[in-house]
PDB file of C-alpha atoms in Angstrom:
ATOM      1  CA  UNK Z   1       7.164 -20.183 -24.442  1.00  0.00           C
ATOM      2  CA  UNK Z   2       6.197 -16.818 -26.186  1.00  0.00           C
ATOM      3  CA  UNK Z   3       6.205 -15.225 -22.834  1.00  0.00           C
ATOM      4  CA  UNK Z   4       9.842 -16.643 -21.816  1.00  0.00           C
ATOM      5  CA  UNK Z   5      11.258 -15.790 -25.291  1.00  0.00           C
ATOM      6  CA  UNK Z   6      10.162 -12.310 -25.131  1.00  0.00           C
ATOM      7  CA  UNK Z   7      11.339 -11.506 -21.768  1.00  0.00           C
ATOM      8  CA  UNK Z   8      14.705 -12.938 -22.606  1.00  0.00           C
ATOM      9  CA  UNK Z   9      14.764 -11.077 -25.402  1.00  0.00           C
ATOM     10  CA  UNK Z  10      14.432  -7.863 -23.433  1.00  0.00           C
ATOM     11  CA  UNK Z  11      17.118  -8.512 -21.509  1.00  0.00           C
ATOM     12  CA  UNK Z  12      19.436  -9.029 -24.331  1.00  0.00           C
ATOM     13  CA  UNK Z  13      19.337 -12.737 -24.166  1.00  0.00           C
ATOM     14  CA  UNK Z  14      18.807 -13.571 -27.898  1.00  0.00           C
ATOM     15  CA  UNK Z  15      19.920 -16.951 -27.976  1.00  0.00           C
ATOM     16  CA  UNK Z  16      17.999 -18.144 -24.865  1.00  0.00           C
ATOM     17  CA  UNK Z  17      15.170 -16.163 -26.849  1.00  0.00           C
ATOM     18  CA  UNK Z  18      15.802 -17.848 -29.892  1.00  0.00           C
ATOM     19  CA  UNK Z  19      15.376 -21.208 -27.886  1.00  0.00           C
ATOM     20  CA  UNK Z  20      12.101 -20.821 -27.126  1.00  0.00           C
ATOM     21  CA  UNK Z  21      10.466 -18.958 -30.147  1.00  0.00           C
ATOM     22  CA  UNK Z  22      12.208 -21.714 -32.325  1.00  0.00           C
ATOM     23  CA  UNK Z  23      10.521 -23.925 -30.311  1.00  0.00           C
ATOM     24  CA  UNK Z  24       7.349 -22.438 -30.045  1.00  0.00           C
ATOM     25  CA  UNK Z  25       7.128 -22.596 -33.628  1.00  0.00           C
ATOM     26  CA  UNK Z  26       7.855 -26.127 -33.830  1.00  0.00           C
ATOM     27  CA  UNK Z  27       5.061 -27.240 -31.079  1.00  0.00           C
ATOM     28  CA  UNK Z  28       2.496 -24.913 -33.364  1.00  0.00           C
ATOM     29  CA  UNK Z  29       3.153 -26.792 -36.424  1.00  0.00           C
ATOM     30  CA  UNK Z  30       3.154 -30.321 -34.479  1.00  0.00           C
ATOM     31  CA  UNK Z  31      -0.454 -28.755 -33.198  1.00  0.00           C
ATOM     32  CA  UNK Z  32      -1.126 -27.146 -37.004  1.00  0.00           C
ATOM     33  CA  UNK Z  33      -2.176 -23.912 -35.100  1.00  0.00           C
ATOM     34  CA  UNK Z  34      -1.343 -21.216 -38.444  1.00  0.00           C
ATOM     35  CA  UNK Z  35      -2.464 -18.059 -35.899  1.00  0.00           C
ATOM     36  CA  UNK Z  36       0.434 -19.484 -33.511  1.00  0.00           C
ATOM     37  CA  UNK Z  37       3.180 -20.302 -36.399  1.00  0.00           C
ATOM     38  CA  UNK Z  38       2.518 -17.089 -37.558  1.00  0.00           C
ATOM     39  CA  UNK Z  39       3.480 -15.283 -34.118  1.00  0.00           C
ATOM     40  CA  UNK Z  40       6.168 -17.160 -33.799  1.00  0.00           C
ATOM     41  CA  UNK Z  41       7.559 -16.604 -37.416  1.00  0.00           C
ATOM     42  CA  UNK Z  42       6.937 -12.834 -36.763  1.00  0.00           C
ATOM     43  CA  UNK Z  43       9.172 -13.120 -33.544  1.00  0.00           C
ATOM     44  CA  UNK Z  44      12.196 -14.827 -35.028  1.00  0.00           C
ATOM     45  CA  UNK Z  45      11.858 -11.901 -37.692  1.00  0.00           C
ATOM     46  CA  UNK Z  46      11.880  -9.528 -35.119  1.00  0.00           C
ATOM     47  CA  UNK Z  47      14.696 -11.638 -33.415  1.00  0.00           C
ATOM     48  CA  UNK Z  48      16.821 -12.158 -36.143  1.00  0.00           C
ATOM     49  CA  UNK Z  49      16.693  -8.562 -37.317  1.00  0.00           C
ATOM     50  CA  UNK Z  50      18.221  -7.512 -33.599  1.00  0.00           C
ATOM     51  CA  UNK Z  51      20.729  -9.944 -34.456  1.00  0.00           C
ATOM     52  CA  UNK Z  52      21.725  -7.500 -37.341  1.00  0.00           C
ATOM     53  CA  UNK Z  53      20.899 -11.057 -39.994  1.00  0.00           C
ATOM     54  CA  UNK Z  54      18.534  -8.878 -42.007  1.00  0.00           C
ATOM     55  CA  UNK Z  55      18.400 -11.347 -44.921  1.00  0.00           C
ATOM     56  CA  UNK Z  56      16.754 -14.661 -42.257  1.00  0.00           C
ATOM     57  CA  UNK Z  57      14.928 -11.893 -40.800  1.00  0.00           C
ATOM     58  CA  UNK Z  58      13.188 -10.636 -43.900  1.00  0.00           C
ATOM     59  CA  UNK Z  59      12.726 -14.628 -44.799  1.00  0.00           C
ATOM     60  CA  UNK Z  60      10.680 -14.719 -41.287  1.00  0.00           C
ATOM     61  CA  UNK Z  61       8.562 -11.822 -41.852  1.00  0.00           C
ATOM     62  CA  UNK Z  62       8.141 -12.980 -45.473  1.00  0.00           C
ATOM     63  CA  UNK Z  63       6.594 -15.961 -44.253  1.00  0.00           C
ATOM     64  CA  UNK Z  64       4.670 -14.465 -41.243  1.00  0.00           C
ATOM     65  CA  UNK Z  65       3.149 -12.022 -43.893  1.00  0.00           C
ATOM     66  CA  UNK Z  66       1.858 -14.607 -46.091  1.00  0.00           C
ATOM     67  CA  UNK Z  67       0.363 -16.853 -43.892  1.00  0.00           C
ATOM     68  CA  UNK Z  68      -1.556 -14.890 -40.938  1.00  0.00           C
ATOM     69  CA  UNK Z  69      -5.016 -13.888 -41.718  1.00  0.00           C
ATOM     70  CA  UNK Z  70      -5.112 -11.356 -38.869  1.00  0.00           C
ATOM     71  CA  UNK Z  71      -5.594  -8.156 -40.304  1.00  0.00           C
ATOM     72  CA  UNK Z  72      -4.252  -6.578 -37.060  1.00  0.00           C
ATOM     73  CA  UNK Z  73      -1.164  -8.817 -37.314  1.00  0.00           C
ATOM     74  CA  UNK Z  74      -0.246  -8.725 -40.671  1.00  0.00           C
ATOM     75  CA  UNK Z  75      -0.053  -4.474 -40.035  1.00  0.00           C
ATOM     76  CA  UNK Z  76       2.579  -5.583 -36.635  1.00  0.00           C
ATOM     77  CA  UNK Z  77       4.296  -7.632 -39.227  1.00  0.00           C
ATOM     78  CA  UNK Z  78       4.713  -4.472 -41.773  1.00  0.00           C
ATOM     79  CA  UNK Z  79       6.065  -2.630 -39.148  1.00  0.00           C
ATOM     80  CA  UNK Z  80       8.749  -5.199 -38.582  1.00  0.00           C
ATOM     81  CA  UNK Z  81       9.422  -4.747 -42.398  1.00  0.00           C
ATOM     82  CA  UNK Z  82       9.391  -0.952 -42.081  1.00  0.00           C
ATOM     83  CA  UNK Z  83      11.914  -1.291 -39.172  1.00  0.00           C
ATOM     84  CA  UNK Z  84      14.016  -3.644 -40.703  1.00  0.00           C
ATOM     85  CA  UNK Z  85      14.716  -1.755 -44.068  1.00  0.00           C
ATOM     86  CA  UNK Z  86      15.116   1.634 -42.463  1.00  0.00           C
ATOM     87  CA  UNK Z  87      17.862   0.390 -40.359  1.00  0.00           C
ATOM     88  CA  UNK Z  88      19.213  -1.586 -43.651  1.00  0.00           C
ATOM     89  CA  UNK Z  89      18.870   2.388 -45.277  1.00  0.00           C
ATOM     90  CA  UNK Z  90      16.622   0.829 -47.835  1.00  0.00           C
ATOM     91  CA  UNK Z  91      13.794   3.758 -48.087  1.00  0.00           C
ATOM     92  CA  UNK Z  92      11.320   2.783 -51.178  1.00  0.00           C
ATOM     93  CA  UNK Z  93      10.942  -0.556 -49.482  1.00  0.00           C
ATOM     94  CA  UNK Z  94      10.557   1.335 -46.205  1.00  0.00           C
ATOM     95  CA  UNK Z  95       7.491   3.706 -47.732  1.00  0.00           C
ATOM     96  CA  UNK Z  96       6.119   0.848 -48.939  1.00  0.00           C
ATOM     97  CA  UNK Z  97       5.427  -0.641 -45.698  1.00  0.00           C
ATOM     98  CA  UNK Z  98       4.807   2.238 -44.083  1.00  0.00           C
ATOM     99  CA  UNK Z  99       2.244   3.436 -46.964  1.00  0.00           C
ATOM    100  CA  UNK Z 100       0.446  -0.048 -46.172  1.00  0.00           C
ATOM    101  CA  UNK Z 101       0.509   0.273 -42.509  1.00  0.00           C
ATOM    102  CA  UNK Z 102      -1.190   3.799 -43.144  1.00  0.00           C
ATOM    103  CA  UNK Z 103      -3.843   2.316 -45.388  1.00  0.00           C
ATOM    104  CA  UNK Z 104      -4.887   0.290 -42.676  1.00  0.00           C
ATOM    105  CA  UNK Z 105      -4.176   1.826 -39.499  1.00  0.00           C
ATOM    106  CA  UNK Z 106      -7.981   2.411 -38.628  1.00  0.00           C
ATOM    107  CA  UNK Z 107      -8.657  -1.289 -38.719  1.00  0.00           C
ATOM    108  CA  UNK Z 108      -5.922  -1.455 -34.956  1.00  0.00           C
ATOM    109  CA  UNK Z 109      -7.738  -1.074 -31.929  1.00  0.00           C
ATOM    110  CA  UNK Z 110      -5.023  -2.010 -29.764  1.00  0.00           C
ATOM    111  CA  UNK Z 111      -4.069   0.936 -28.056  1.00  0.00           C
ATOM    112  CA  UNK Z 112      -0.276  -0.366 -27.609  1.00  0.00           C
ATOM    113  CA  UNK Z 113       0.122  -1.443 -31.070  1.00  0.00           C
ATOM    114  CA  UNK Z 114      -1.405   1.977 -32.254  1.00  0.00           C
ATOM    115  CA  UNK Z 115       1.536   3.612 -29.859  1.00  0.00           C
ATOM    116  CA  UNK Z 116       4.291   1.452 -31.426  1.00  0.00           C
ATOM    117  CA  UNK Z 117       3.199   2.219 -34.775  1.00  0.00           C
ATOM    118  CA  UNK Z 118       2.802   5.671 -34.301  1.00  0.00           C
ATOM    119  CA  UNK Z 119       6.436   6.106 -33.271  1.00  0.00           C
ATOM    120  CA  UNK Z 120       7.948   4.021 -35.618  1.00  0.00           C
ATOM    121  CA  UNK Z 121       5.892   6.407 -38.070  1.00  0.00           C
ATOM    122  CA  UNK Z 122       6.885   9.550 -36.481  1.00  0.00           C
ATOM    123  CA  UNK Z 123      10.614   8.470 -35.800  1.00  0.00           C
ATOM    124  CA  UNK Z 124      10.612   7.064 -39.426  1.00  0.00           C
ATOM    125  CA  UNK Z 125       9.242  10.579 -40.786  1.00  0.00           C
ATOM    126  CA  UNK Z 126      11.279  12.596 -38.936  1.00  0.00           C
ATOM    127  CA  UNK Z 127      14.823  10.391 -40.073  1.00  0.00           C
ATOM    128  CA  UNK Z 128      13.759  11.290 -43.607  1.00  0.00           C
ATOM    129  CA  UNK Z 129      13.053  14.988 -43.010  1.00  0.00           C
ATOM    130  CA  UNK Z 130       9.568  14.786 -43.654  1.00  0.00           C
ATOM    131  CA  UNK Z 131       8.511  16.746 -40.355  1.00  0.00           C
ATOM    132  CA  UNK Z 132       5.093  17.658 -40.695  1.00  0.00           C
ATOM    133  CA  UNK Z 133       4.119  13.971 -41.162  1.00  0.00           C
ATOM    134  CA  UNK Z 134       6.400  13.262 -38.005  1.00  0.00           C
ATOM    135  CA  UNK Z 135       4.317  15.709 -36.007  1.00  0.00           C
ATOM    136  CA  UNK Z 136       1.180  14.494 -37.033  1.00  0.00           C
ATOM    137  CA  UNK Z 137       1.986  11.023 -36.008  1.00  0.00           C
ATOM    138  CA  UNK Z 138       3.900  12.167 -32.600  1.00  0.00           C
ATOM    139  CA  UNK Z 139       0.212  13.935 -31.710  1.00  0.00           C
ATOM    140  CA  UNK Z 140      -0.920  10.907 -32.634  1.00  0.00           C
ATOM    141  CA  UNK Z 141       1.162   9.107 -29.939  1.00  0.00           C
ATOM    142  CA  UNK Z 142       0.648  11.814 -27.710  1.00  0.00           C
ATOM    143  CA  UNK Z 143      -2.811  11.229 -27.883  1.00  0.00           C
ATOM    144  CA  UNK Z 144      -2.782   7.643 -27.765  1.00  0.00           C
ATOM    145  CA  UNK Z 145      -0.140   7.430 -24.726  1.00  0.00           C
ATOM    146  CA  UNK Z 146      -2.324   9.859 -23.230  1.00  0.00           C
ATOM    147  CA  UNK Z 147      -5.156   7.098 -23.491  1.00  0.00           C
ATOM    148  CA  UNK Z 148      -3.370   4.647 -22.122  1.00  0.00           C
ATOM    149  CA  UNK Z 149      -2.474   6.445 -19.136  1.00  0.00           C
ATOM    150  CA  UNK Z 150      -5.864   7.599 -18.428  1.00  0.00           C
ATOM    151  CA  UNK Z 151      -7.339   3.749 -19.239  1.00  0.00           C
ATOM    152  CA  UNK Z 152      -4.546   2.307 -16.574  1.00  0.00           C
ATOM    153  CA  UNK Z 153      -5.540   5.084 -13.852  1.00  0.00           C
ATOM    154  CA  UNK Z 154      -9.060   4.230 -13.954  1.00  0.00           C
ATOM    155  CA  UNK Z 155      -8.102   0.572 -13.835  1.00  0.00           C
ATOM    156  CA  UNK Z 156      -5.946   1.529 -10.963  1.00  0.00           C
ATOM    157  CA  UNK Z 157      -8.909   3.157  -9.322  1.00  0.00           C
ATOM    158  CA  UNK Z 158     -11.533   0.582 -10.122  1.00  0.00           C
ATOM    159  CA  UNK Z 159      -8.970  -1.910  -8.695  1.00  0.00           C
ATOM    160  CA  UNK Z 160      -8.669   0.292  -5.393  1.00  0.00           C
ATOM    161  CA  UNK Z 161     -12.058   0.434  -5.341  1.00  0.00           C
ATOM    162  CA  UNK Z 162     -12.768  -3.455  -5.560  1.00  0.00           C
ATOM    163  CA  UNK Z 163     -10.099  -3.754  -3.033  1.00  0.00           C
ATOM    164  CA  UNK Z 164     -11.714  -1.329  -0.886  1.00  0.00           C
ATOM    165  CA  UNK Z 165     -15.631  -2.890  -1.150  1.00  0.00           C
ATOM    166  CA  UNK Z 166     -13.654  -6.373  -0.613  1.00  0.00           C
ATOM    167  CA  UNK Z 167     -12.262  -4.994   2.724  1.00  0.00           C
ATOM    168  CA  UNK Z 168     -15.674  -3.530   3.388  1.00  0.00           C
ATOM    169  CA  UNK Z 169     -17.641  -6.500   2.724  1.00  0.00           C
ATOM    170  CA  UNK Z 170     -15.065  -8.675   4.647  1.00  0.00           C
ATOM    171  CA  UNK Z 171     -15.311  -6.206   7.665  1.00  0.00           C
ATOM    172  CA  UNK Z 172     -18.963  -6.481   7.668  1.00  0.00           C
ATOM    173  CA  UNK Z 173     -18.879 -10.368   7.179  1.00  0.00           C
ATOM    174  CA  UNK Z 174     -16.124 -10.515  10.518  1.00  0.00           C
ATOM    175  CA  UNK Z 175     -18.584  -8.012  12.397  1.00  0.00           C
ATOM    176  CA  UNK Z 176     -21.604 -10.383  11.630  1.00  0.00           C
ATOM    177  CA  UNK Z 177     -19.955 -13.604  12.551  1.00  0.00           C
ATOM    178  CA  UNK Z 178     -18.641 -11.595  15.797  1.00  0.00           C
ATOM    179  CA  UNK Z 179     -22.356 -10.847  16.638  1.00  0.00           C
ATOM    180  CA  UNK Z 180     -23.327 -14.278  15.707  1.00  0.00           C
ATOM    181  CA  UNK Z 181     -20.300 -16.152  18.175  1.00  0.00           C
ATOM    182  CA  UNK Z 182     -21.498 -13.453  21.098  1.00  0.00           C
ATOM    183  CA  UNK Z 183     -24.816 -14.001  20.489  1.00  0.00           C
ATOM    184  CA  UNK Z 184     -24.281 -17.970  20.475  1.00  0.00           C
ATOM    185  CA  UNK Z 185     -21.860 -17.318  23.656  1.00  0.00           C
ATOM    186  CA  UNK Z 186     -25.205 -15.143  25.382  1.00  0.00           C
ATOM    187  CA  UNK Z 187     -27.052 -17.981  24.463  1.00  0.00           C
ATOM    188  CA  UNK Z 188     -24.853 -21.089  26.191  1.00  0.00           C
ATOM    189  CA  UNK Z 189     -24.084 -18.902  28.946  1.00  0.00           C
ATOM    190  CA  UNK Z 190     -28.075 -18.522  29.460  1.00  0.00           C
ATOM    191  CA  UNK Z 191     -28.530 -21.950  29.228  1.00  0.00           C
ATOM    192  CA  UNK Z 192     -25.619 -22.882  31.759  1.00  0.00           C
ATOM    193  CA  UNK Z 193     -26.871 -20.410  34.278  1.00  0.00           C
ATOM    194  CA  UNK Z 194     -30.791 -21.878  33.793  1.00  0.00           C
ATOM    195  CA  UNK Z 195     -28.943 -25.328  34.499  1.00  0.00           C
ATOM    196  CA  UNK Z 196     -26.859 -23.812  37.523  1.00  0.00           C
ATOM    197  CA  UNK Z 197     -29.980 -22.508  38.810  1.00  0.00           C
ATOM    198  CA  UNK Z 198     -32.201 -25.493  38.158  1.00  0.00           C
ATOM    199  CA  UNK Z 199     -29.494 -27.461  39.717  1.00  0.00           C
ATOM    200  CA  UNK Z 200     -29.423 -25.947  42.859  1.00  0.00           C
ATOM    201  CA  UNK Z 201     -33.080 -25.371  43.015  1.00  0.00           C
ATOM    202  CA  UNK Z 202     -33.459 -29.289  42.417  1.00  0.00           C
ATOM    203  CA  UNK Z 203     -30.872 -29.310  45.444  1.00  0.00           C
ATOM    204  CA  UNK Z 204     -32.584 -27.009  47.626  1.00  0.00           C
ATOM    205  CA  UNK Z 205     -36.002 -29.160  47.207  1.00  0.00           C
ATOM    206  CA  UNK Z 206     -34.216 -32.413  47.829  1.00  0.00           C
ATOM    207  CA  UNK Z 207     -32.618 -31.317  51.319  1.00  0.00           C
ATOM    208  CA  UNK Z 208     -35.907 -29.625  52.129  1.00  0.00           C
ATOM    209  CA  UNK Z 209     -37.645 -32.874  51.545  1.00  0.00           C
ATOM    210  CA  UNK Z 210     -34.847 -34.711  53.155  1.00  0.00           C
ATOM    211  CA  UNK Z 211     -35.158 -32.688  56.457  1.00  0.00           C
ATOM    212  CA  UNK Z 212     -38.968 -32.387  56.323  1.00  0.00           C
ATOM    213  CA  UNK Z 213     -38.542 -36.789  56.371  1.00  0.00           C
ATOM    214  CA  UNK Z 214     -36.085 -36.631  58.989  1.00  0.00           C
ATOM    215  CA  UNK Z 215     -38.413 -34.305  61.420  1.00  0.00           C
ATOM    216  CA  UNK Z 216     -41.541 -36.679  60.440  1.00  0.00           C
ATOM    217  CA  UNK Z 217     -39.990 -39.456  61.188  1.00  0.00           C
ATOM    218  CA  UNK Z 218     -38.582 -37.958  64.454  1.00  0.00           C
ATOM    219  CA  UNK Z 219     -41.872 -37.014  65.098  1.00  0.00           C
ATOM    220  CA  UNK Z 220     -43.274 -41.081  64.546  1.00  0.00           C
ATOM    221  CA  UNK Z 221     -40.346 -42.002  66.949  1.00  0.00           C
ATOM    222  CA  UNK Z 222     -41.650 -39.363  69.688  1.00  0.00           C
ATOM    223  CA  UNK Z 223     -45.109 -40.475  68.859  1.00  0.00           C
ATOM    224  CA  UNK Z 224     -44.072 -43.802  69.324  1.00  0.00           C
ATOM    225  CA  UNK Z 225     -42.102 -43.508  72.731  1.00  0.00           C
ATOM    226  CA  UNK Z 226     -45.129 -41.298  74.222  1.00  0.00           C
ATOM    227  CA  UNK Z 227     -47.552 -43.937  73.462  1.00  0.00           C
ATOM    228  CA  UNK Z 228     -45.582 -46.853  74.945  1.00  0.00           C
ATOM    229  CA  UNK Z 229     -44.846 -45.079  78.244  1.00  0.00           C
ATOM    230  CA  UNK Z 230     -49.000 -44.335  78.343  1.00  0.00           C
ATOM    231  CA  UNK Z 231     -49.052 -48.209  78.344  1.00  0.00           C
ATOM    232  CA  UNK Z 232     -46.944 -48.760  81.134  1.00  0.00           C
ATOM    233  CA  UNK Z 233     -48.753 -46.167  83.551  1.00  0.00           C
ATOM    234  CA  UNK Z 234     -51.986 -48.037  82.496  1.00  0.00           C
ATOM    235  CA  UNK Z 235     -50.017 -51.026  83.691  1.00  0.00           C
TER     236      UNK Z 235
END
């Protein structure tokens, strides 16, 4: 359900993403999973403050705030706040979220939450004319974008690389099994010509015998005739 609300809410769909954070939240307190009610609260913050209904927004983030026990979230969570009462032009509530995101910035490892913040910051500084502190935190993003980038070409090339030892090893295991069908196919085909062979050496031997009995008993018959005409001359 996060995943649906979100991407509805990216394409402008706020009540279809309203739908299914609202319901997200209610299926995490049926469950009584707090880390899940509390991402869910944040998002109808976040939700309702696109909806320009700062007041139910900054009743969501309220309660987000108060119950999460994520460090890492509670610091997205004052961001929402910072957003929310710089577009309501409400700045000492605005520095006193973004003071307390500063305080514990070093505690996000995130590298996308870190480039978030750091805009926010640096758009937020620069708004109020403070532009050193908006430089420092556009380096900052500069730095941390640059990060990113670098992280997601190595993962590009460490993906391109498993691809490429997958197509490797897959190559090798279709040359292997090729050797193994030819060398199964040399082997029948040996075996059929030994049986060809045998066959008609079997053959050969059988009419060899056969004509070897016929001329014996040819032979007997001759024998035979010979020795009855002897008889009759002794006669």
């Amino acid at each position: 359900m996060r995943f649906t609300g979100i991407a509805y809410q990216a394409e402008g769909k706020l009540d279809s993403a309203y739908y299914y954070f609202d319901e997200g939240l209610r299926y995490s307190k049926e469950l009584n999973n707090v880390p899940s009610q509390v991402s869910f609260t944040h998002m109808l913050g976040m939700l309702y403050r696109k909806k320009g209904d700062h007041q139910k927004s900054a009743d969501y983030l309220r309660t987000a705030l108060a119950e999460t026990t994520d460090q890492q979230e509670a610091i997205r969570i004052c961001l929402s706040f910072l957003k929310l009462y710089h577009n309501q032009n409400q700045p000492d509530s605005a520095k006193y979220y973004s003071d307390l995101m500063k305080e514990h910035l070093a505690k996000i490892t995130y590298p996308r939450t870190l480039e978030d913040l750091y805009k926010s910051l640096s758009s937020y500084h620069e708004e109020n004319g403070d532009y050193k502190e908006a430089l420092h935190y556009n380096n900052l993003l500069l730095d941390v974008t640059r990060q990113i980038n670098e992280s997601n070409s190595l993962q590009k090339l460490s993906e391109a690389d498993k691809k490429y030892k997958t197509a490797l090893h897959k190559k090798e295991l279709d040359s292997l099994l090729m050797r193994n069908y030819l060398y199964l196919l040399g082997g029948i085909s040996l075996v059929l010509i030994v049986l060809v062979i045998a066959y008609f050496n079997n053959r050969t031997m059988r009419l060899k015998r056969q004509r070897i009995d016929e001329r014996n008993k040819l032979l007997e018959e001759q024998s035979l005739v010979q020795q009855k005409l002897l008889e009759h001359q002794d006669e």
